[in-house]
XYZ file of C-alpha atoms in Angstrom:
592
model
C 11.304 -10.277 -30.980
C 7.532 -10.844 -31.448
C 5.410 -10.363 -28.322
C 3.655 -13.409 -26.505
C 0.658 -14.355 -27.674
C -1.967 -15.101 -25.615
C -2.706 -18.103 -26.853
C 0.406 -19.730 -26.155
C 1.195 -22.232 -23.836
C 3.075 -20.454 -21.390
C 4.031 -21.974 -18.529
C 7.592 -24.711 -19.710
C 8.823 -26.233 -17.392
C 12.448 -26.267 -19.186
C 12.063 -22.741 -19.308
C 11.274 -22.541 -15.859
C 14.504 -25.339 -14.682
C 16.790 -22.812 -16.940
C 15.429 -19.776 -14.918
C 16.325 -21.614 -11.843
C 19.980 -22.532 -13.172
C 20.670 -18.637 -12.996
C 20.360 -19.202 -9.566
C 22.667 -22.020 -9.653
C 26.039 -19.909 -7.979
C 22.946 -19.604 -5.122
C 22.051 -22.729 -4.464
C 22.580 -23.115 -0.746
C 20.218 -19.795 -0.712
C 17.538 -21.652 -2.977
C 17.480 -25.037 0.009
C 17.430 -22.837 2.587
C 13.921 -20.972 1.430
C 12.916 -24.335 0.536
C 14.066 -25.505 4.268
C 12.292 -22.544 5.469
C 9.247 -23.464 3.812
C 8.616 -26.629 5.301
C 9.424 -25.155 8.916
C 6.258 -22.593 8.165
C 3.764 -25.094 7.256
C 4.754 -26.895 10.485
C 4.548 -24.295 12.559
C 1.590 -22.677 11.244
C -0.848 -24.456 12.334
C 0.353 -25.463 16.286
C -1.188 -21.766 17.497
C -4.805 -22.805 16.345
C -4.593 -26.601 17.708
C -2.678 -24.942 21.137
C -6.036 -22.844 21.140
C -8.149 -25.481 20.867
C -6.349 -27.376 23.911
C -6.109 -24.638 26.001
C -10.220 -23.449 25.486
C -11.170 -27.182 26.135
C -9.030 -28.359 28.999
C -7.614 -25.795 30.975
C -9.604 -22.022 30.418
C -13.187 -24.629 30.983
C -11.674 -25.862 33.983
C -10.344 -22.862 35.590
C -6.528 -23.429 35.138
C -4.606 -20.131 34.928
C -1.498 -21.591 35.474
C -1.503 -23.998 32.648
C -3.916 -21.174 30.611
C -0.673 -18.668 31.158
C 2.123 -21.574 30.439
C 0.210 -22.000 26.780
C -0.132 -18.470 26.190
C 3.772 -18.772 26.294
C 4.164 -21.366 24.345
C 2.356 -20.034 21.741
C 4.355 -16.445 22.012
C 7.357 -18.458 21.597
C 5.666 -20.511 18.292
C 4.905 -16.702 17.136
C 7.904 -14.894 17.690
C 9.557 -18.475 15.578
C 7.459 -18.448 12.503
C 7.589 -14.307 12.266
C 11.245 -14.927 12.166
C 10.964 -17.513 9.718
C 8.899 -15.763 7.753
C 11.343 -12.977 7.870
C 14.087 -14.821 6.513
C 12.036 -16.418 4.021
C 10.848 -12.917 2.058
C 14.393 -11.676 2.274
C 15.909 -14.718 1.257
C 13.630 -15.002 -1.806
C 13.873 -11.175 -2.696
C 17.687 -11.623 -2.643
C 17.274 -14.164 -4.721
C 15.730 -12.678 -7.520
C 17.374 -9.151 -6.584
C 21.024 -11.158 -7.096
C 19.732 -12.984 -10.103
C 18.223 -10.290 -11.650
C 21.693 -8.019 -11.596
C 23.641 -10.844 -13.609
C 20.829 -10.947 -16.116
C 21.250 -7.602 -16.286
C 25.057 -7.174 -17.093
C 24.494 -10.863 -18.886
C 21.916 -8.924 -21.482
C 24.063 -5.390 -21.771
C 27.041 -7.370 -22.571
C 24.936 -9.102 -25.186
C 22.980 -5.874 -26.760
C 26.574 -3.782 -27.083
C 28.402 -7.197 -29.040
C 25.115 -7.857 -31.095
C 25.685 -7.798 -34.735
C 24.747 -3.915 -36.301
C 21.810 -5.586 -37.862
C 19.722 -6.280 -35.022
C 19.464 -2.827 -34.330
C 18.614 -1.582 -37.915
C 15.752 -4.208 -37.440
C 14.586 -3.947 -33.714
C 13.282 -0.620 -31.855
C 15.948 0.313 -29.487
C 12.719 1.293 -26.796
C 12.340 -2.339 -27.812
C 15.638 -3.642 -26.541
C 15.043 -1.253 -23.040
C 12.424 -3.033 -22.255
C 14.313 -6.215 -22.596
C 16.739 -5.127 -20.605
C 15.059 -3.124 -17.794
C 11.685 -4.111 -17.497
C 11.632 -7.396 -18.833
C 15.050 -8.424 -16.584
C 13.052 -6.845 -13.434
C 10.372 -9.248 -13.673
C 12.343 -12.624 -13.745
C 13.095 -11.438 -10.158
C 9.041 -11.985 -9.726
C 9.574 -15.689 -10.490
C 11.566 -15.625 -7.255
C 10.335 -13.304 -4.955
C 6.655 -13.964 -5.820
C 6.992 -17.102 -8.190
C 7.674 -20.678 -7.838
C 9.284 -20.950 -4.019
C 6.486 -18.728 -2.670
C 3.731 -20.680 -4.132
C 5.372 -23.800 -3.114
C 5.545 -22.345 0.837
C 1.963 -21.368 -0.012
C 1.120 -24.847 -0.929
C 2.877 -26.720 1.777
C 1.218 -24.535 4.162
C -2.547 -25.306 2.718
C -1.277 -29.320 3.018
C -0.552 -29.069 6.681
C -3.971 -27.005 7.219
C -6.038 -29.752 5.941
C -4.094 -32.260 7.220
C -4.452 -31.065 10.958
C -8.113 -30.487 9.917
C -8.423 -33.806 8.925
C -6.936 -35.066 12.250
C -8.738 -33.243 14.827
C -12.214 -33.810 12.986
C -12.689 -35.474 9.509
C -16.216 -34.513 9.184
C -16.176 -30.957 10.150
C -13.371 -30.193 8.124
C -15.517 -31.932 4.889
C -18.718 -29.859 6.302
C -16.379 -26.439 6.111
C -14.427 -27.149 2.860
C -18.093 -27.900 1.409
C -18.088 -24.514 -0.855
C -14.043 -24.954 -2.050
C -15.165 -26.438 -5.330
C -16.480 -22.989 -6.025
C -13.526 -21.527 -4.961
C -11.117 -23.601 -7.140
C -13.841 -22.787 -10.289
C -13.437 -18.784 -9.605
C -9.456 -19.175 -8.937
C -8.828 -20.652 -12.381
C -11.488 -18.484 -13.909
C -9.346 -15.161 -12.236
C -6.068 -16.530 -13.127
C -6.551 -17.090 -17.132
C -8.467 -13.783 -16.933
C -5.825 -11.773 -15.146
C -2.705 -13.792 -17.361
C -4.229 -12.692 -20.282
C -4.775 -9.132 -19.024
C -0.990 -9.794 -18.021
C -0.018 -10.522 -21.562
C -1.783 -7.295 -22.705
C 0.059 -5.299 -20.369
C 3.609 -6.590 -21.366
C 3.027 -6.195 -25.052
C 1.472 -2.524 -24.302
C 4.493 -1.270 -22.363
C 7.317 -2.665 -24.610
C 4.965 -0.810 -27.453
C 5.157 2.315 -24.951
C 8.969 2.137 -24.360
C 9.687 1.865 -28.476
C 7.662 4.517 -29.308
C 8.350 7.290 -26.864
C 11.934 6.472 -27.246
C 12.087 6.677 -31.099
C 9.941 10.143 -30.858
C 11.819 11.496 -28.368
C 15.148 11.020 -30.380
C 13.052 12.231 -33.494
C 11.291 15.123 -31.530
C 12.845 17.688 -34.290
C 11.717 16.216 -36.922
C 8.237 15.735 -35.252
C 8.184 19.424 -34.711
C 9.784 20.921 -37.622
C 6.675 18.971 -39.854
C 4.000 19.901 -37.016
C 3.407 16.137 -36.630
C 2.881 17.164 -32.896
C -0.450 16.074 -32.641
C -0.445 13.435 -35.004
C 1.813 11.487 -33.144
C 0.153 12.569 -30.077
C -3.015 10.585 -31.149
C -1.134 7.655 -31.813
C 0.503 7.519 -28.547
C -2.942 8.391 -27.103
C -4.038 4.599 -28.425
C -1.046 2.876 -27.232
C -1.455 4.085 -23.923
C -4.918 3.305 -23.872
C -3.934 -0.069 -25.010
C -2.385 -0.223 -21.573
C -5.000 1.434 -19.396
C -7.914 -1.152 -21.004
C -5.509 -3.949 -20.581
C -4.704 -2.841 -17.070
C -8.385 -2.350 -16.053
C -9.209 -5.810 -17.107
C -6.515 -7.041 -14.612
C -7.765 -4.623 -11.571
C -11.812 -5.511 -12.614
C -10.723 -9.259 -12.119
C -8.909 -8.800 -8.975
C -12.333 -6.538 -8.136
C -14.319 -9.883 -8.539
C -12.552 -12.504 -7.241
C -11.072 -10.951 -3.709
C -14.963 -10.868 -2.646
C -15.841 -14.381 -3.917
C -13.238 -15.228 -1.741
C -14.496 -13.642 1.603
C -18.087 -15.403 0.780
C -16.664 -18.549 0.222
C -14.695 -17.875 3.479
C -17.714 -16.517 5.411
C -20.699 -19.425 3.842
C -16.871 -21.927 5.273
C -17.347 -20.422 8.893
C -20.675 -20.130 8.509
C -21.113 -24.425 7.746
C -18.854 -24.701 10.398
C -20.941 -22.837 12.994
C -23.897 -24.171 12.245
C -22.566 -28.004 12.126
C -20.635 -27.896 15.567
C -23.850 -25.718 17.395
C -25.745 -28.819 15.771
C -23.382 -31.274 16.623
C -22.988 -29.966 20.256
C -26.776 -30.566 21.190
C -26.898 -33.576 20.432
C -24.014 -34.053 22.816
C -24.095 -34.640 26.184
C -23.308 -31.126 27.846
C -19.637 -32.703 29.018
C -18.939 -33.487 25.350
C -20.546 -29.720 23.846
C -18.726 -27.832 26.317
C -15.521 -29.197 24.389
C -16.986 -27.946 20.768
C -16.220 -24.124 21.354
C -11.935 -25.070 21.860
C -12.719 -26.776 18.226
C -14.797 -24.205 16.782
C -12.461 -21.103 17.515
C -9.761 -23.663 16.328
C -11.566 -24.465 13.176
C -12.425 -20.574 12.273
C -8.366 -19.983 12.817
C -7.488 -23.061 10.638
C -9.862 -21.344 7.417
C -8.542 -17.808 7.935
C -5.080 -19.415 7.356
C -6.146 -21.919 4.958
C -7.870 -18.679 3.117
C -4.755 -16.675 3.204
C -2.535 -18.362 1.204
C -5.442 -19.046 -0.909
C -6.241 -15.344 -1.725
C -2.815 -14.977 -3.394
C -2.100 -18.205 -4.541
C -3.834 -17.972 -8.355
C -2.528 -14.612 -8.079
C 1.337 -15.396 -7.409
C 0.920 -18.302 -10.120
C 0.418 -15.321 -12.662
C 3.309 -13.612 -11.447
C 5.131 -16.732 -12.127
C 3.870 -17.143 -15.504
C 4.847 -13.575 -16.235
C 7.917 -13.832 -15.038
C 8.552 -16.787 -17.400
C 7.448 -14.726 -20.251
C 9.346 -12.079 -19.570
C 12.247 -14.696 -19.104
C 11.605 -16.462 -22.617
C 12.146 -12.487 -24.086
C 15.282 -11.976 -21.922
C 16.400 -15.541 -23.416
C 16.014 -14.679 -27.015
C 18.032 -11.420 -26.628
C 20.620 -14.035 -24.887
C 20.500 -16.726 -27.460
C 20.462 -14.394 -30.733
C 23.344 -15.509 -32.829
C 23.794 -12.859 -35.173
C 26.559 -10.683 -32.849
C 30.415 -10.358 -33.508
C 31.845 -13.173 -32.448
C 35.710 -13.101 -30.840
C 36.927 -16.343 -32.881
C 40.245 -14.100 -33.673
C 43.483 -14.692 -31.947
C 45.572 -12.677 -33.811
C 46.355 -8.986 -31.648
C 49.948 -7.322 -33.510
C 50.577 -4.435 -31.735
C 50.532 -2.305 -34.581
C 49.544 -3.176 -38.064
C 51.064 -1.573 -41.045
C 47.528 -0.357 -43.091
C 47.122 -2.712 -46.020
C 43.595 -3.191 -46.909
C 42.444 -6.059 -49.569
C 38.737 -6.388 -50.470
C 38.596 -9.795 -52.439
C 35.027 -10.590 -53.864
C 33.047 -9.090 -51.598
C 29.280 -9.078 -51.430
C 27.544 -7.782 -48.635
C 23.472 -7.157 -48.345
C 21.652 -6.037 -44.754
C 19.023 -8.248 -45.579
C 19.420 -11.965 -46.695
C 17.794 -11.081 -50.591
C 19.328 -7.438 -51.629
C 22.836 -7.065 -51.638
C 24.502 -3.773 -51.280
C 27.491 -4.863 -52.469
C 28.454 -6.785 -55.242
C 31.976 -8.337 -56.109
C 33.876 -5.597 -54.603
C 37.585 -5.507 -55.233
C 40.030 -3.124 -54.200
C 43.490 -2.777 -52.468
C 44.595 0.220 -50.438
C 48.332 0.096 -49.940
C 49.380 1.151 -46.940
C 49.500 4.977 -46.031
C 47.599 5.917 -49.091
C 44.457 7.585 -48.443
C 41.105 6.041 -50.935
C 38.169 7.980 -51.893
C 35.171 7.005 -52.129
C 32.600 8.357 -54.514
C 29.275 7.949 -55.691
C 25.738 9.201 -55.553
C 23.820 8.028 -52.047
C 23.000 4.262 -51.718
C 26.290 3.086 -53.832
C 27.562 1.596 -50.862
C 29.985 3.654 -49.279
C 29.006 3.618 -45.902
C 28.587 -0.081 -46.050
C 32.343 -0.676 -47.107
C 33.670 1.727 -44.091
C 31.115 -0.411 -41.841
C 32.237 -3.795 -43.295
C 36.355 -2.989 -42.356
C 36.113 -3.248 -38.380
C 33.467 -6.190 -38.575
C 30.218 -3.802 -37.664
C 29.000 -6.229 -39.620
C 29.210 -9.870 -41.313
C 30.082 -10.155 -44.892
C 28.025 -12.723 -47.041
C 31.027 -13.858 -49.500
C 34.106 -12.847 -50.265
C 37.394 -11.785 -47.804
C 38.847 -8.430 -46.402
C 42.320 -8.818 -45.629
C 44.434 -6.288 -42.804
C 48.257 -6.725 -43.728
C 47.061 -10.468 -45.748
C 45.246 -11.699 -42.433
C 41.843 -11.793 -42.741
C 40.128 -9.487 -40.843
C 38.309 -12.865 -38.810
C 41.475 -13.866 -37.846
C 42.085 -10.417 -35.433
C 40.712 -10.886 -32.294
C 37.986 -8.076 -32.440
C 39.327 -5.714 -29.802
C 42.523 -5.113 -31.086
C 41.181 -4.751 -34.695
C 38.974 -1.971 -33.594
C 42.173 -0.432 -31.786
C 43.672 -0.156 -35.021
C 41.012 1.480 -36.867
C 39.616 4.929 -36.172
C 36.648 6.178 -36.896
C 35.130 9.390 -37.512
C 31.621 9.724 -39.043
C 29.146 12.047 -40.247
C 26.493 11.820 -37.547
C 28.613 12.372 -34.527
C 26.953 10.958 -31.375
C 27.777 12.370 -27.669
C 27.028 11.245 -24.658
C 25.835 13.189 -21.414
C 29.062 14.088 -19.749
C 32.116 16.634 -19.807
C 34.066 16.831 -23.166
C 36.777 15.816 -21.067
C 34.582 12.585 -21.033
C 33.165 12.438 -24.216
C 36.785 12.458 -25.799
C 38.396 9.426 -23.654
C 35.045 7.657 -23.686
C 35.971 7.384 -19.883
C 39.021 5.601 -20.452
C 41.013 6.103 -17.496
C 44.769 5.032 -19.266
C 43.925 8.555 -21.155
C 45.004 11.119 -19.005
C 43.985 14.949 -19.623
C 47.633 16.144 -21.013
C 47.338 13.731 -23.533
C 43.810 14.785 -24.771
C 45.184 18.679 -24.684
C 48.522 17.731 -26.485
C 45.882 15.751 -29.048
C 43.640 18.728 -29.142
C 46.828 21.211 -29.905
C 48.053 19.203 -32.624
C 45.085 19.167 -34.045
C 44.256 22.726 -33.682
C 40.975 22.448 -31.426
C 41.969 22.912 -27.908
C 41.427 26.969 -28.915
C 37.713 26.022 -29.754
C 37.298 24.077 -26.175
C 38.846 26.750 -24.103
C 36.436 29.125 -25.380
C 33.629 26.380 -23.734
C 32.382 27.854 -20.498
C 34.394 25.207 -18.059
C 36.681 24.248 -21.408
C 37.111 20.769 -21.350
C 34.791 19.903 -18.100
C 32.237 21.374 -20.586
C 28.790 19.435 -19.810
C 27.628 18.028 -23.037
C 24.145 17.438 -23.359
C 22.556 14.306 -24.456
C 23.582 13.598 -28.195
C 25.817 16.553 -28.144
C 22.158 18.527 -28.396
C 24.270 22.076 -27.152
C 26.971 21.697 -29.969
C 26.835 22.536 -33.729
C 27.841 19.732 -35.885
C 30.991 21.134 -36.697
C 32.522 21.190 -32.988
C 30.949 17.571 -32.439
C 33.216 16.203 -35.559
C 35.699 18.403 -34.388
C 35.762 16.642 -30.833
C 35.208 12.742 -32.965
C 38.817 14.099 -34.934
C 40.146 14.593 -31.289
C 38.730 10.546 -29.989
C 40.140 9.495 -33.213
C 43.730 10.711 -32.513
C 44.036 9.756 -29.279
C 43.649 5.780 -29.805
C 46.240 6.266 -33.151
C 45.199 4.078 -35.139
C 46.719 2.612 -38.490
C 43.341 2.964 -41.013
C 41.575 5.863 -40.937
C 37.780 5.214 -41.524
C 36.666 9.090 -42.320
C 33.060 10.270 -43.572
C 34.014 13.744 -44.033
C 30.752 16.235 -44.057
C 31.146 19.526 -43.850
C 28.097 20.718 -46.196
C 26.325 21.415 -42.688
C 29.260 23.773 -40.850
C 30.246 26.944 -40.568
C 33.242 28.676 -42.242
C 35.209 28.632 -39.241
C 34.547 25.001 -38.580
C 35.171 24.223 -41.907
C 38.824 25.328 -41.508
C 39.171 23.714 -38.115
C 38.047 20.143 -39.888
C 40.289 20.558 -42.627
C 43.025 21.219 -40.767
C 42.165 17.903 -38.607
C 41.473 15.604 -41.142
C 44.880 16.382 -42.862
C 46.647 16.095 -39.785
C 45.256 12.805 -38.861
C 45.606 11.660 -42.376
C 49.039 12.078 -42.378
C 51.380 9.086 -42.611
C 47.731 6.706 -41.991
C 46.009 4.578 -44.558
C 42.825 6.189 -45.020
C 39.262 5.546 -46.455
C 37.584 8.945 -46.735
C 33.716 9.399 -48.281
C 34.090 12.450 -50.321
C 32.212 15.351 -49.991
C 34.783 18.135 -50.851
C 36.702 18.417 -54.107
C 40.153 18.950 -52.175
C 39.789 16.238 -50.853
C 39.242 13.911 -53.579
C 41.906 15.658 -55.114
C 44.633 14.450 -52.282
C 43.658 11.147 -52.498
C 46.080 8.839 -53.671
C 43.434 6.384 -55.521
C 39.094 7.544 -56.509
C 36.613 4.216 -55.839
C 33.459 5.328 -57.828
C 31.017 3.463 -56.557
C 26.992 2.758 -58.637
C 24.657 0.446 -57.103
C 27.028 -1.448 -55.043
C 29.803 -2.173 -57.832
C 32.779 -0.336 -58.339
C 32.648 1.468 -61.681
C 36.333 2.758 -61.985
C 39.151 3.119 -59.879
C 42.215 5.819 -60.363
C 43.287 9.706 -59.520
C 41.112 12.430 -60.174
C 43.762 13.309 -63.106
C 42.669 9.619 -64.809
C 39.290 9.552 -64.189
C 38.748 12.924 -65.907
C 40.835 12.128 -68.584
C 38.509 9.114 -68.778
C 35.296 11.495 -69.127
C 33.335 7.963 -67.469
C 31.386 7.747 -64.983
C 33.419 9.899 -62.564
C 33.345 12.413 -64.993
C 29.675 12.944 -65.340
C 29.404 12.375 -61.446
C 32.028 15.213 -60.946
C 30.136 17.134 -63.868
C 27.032 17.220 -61.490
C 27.811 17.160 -58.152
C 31.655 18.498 -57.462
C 32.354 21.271 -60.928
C 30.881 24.160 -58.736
C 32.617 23.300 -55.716
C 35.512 25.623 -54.652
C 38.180 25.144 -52.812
């Protein structure tokens, strides 16, 4: 997800019509603003001309009544086009507000289904920005974006026009310095787009890395990288300041140019109609101040919409970059697709791996013509020295991710056959790195599921032998958890994971069982849980403790992504292999 550049063209006008079909459930919304639009530019500029009547043929001649009946008139034309106006900024806002919260839920939904990959390759800060700030300003194309400048522009048409009516030649003596004008709005609007660009890039670059050090922050501290890292946010964030001060010091430049332009406009028109009027007979001068007033009403509205226009046009453009981001997360490919059908109620727990090569990256496999068969209720170890591929095989068995050749089969189906749901529901897993959410235990356990009620997750917890440990919680199991379990030891997180597992009861077992890291007492607790859930389960369990190798029905040892040998812990030895010198080295001290 590489960031704009700012060389790019940016403004696509399919990008734009497939922003606008997100507003296609709206549509009646989108005509009406558009409806509203045209009203405004008619409207607009009927005070001015009323003006102009009123100064010339009734306030010169001394007519109250009619000077009164106007004045009403042109309350009434106010009160309209403030309403319209009304409806027309809340319309748009809603617009993008309402569009904006089905990107939203359209891009979560995407980001939890996407394919394990993406996120071992893109900064999750990354990803936030995609979906928070990135989302919030496609509602700019909206708000402040294409129907706004299109009002904007509609409303500059029926200026000039009326303009042009009442009197061609002043109008071309007071538009005189608009050439300028149009130079110094393009000028502005590359200058603050770019700037624009600059500031996107800088605050996706923000988001990534305060995320990533605030997850890291122990490992920042416990190598005094403090200030370090501290300097290298100091230039990312000054990134964003220079690119932000390039924005304000064009906006500095070109709001000014814009009153001159304005006053040397009312200035022309001034000194043409004083001119004009004495060459006039005195009958025909008197009737130059109604135009003149008019004419100095007719810029200052002409001028508004032209103070924001260049400005609204990089909103839009931002918007659409934004939107091209948001679109990428939508149209990445790589994510878990639901092609599966097949949903058994329960499956019985045989597991075939049939040729299997997997590799994270398109060049280095990981895995290389794996083959093994775990009958069901047996429980498989899995051995090897870090980087064999252990974890990968446990990832590869409820689809975390795609497989490059080869088959697993659940029961003889291949796994791509199961719809994905109800394979995950029969496969439990329990890993090393336990991660909690913010919330109760109560809530970290059912993962907010309400068809788990709290009996059940005590009756799991008592069977297990935990629900000791949580009563001794302050608050037991309304317990707040910090974020990532921060206010736990590792031990009670797994313990809690055994408790999650047994709750959903599944078939396979998927169990990376670390306990170098616990306490004694935990230690006990985790034994005791892993054999209960083992029991009468197939089960996949990464080794760490010699007991549990020893249960295991069948050893995997596992070198550089090939399995070297396969059989008990009776065999292998008797082998004196590879095992052997693996259990030589890492597992002969290790007591029971």
């Amino acid at each position: 997800m590489a960031p704009a550049s700012p060389n790019k063209k940016i403004f696509d006008f399919a990008l734009l019509k497939r922003v606008f079909r997100l507003a296609a459930p709206y549509k009646r919304k989108v005509f009406l603003s558009l409806a509203l639009a045209i009203l405004l530019a008619v409207v607009s500029p009927l005070r001015p001309y009323l003006i102009q009547i009123t100064v010339n043929n009734y306030i010169r001649n001394g007519l109250l009544d009619w000077v009164v009946r106007i004045t009403l008139i042109q309350f009434v034309f106010l009160i309209i086009e403030t309403v319209f106006r009304f409806f027309f900024s809340f319309i748009t806002a809603w617009l993008g507000q309402t569009v904006v919260k089905n990107l939203r839920v359209t891009v979560f939904n995407k980001v939890i289904g996407l394919n394990l990959s993406q996120f071992d390759k893109t900064p999750i800060g990354t990803l936030t920005t995609r979906t928070i700030n990135d989302i919030e300003s496609v509602n700019d194309v909206f708000a402040d974006g294409l129907i706004p400048i299109i009002a904007d522009l509609l409303s500059i048409i029926s200026i000039l026009f009326v303009m042009f009516w009442v009197d061609w030649k002043l109008a071309l003596i007071c538009l005189a310095p608009f050439p300028f004008l149009i130079l110094a709005t393009y000028v502005f609007k590359e200058s603050v787009n770019r700037s624009f660009i600059r500031v996107r890039n800088a605050v996706a670059a923000l988001n990534a890395f305060v995320q990533e050090h605030i997850t890291g922050i122990q490992v920042v501290q416990a190598f005094s990288a403090e200030e370090r890292e501290f300097n290298k946010f100091r230039k990312i964030n000054r990134e964003h300041r220079n690119a932000n001060v390039n924005a304000i010091f064009a906006y500095s430049v070109f709001f000014p140019v814009v009153e001159i332009v304005l006053a040397v406009s009312t200035g022309l028109l001034v000194w043409w109609a004083a001119s004009k009027a004495m060459q006039l007979p005195e009958e025909e001068a008197a009737g130059m101040a109604g135009k003149i007033i008019a004419f100095n009403l007719y810029l200052n509205l002409l001028f508004r919409p032209l103070r924001v226009i260049a400005d609204k046009f990089n909103v839009l453009q931002m918007g659409m970059v934004a939107s091209e981001r948001v679109f990428k997360v939508i149209d990445n490919e790589d994510y878990i697709s639901e092609e599966g059908s097949f949903a058994p109620e329960k499956v019985a727990g045989k597991i075939e791996f049939d040729h299997v090569w997997f590799g994270y990256n398109e060049d280095q496999y990981v895995l290389r013509d794996v083959n093994f068969t775990v009958e069901p209720g047996e429980t498989v170890a899995l051995v090897g020295h870090t980087g064999s591929g252990k974890t990968s095989i446990i990832s590869l068995i409820n689809r975390l991710y795609h497989i490059k050749k080869g088959e697993i089969r659940i029961d003889g189906v291949p796994i791509g056959d199961y719809k994905l749901d109800a394979l995950r529901r029969q496969t439990g897993v329990v890993l090393q790195d336990v991660f909690l959410f913010s919330g109760s235990v109560l809530d970290n356990i059912t993962l907010r599921n309400p068809a788990i009620s709290r009996e059940q997750v005590v009756r799991a917890a008592e069977l297990i032998g935990v629900h000791e440990f949580i009563m001794s919680l302050p608050g037991g199991y309304d317990y707040k958890v910090m974020e990532r379990g921060s206010t736990l030891s590792l031990g009670q997180r797994q313990l809690l994971s055994f408790i999650r597992a047994l709750l959903y009861d599944p078939s396979i077992l998927i169990l990376d069982e670390a306990t170098s890291s616990v306490d004694t007492e935990s230690e006990h607790l985790i034994q005791h849980a892993i054999d209960t859930l083992i029991s009468g389960r197939t089960s996949i369990v990464i080794a760490h403790r010699l007991s549990t190798i020893r249960k295991a029905h069948k050893i995997i040892v596992l070198d550089k992504g090939e399995i070297r040998e396969i059989g008990t812990h009776e065999e292998l030895i008797a082998k004196e292999g590879y095992y052997y010198s693996l259990y030589q080295s890492q597992f002969e001290e290790v007591k029971n």
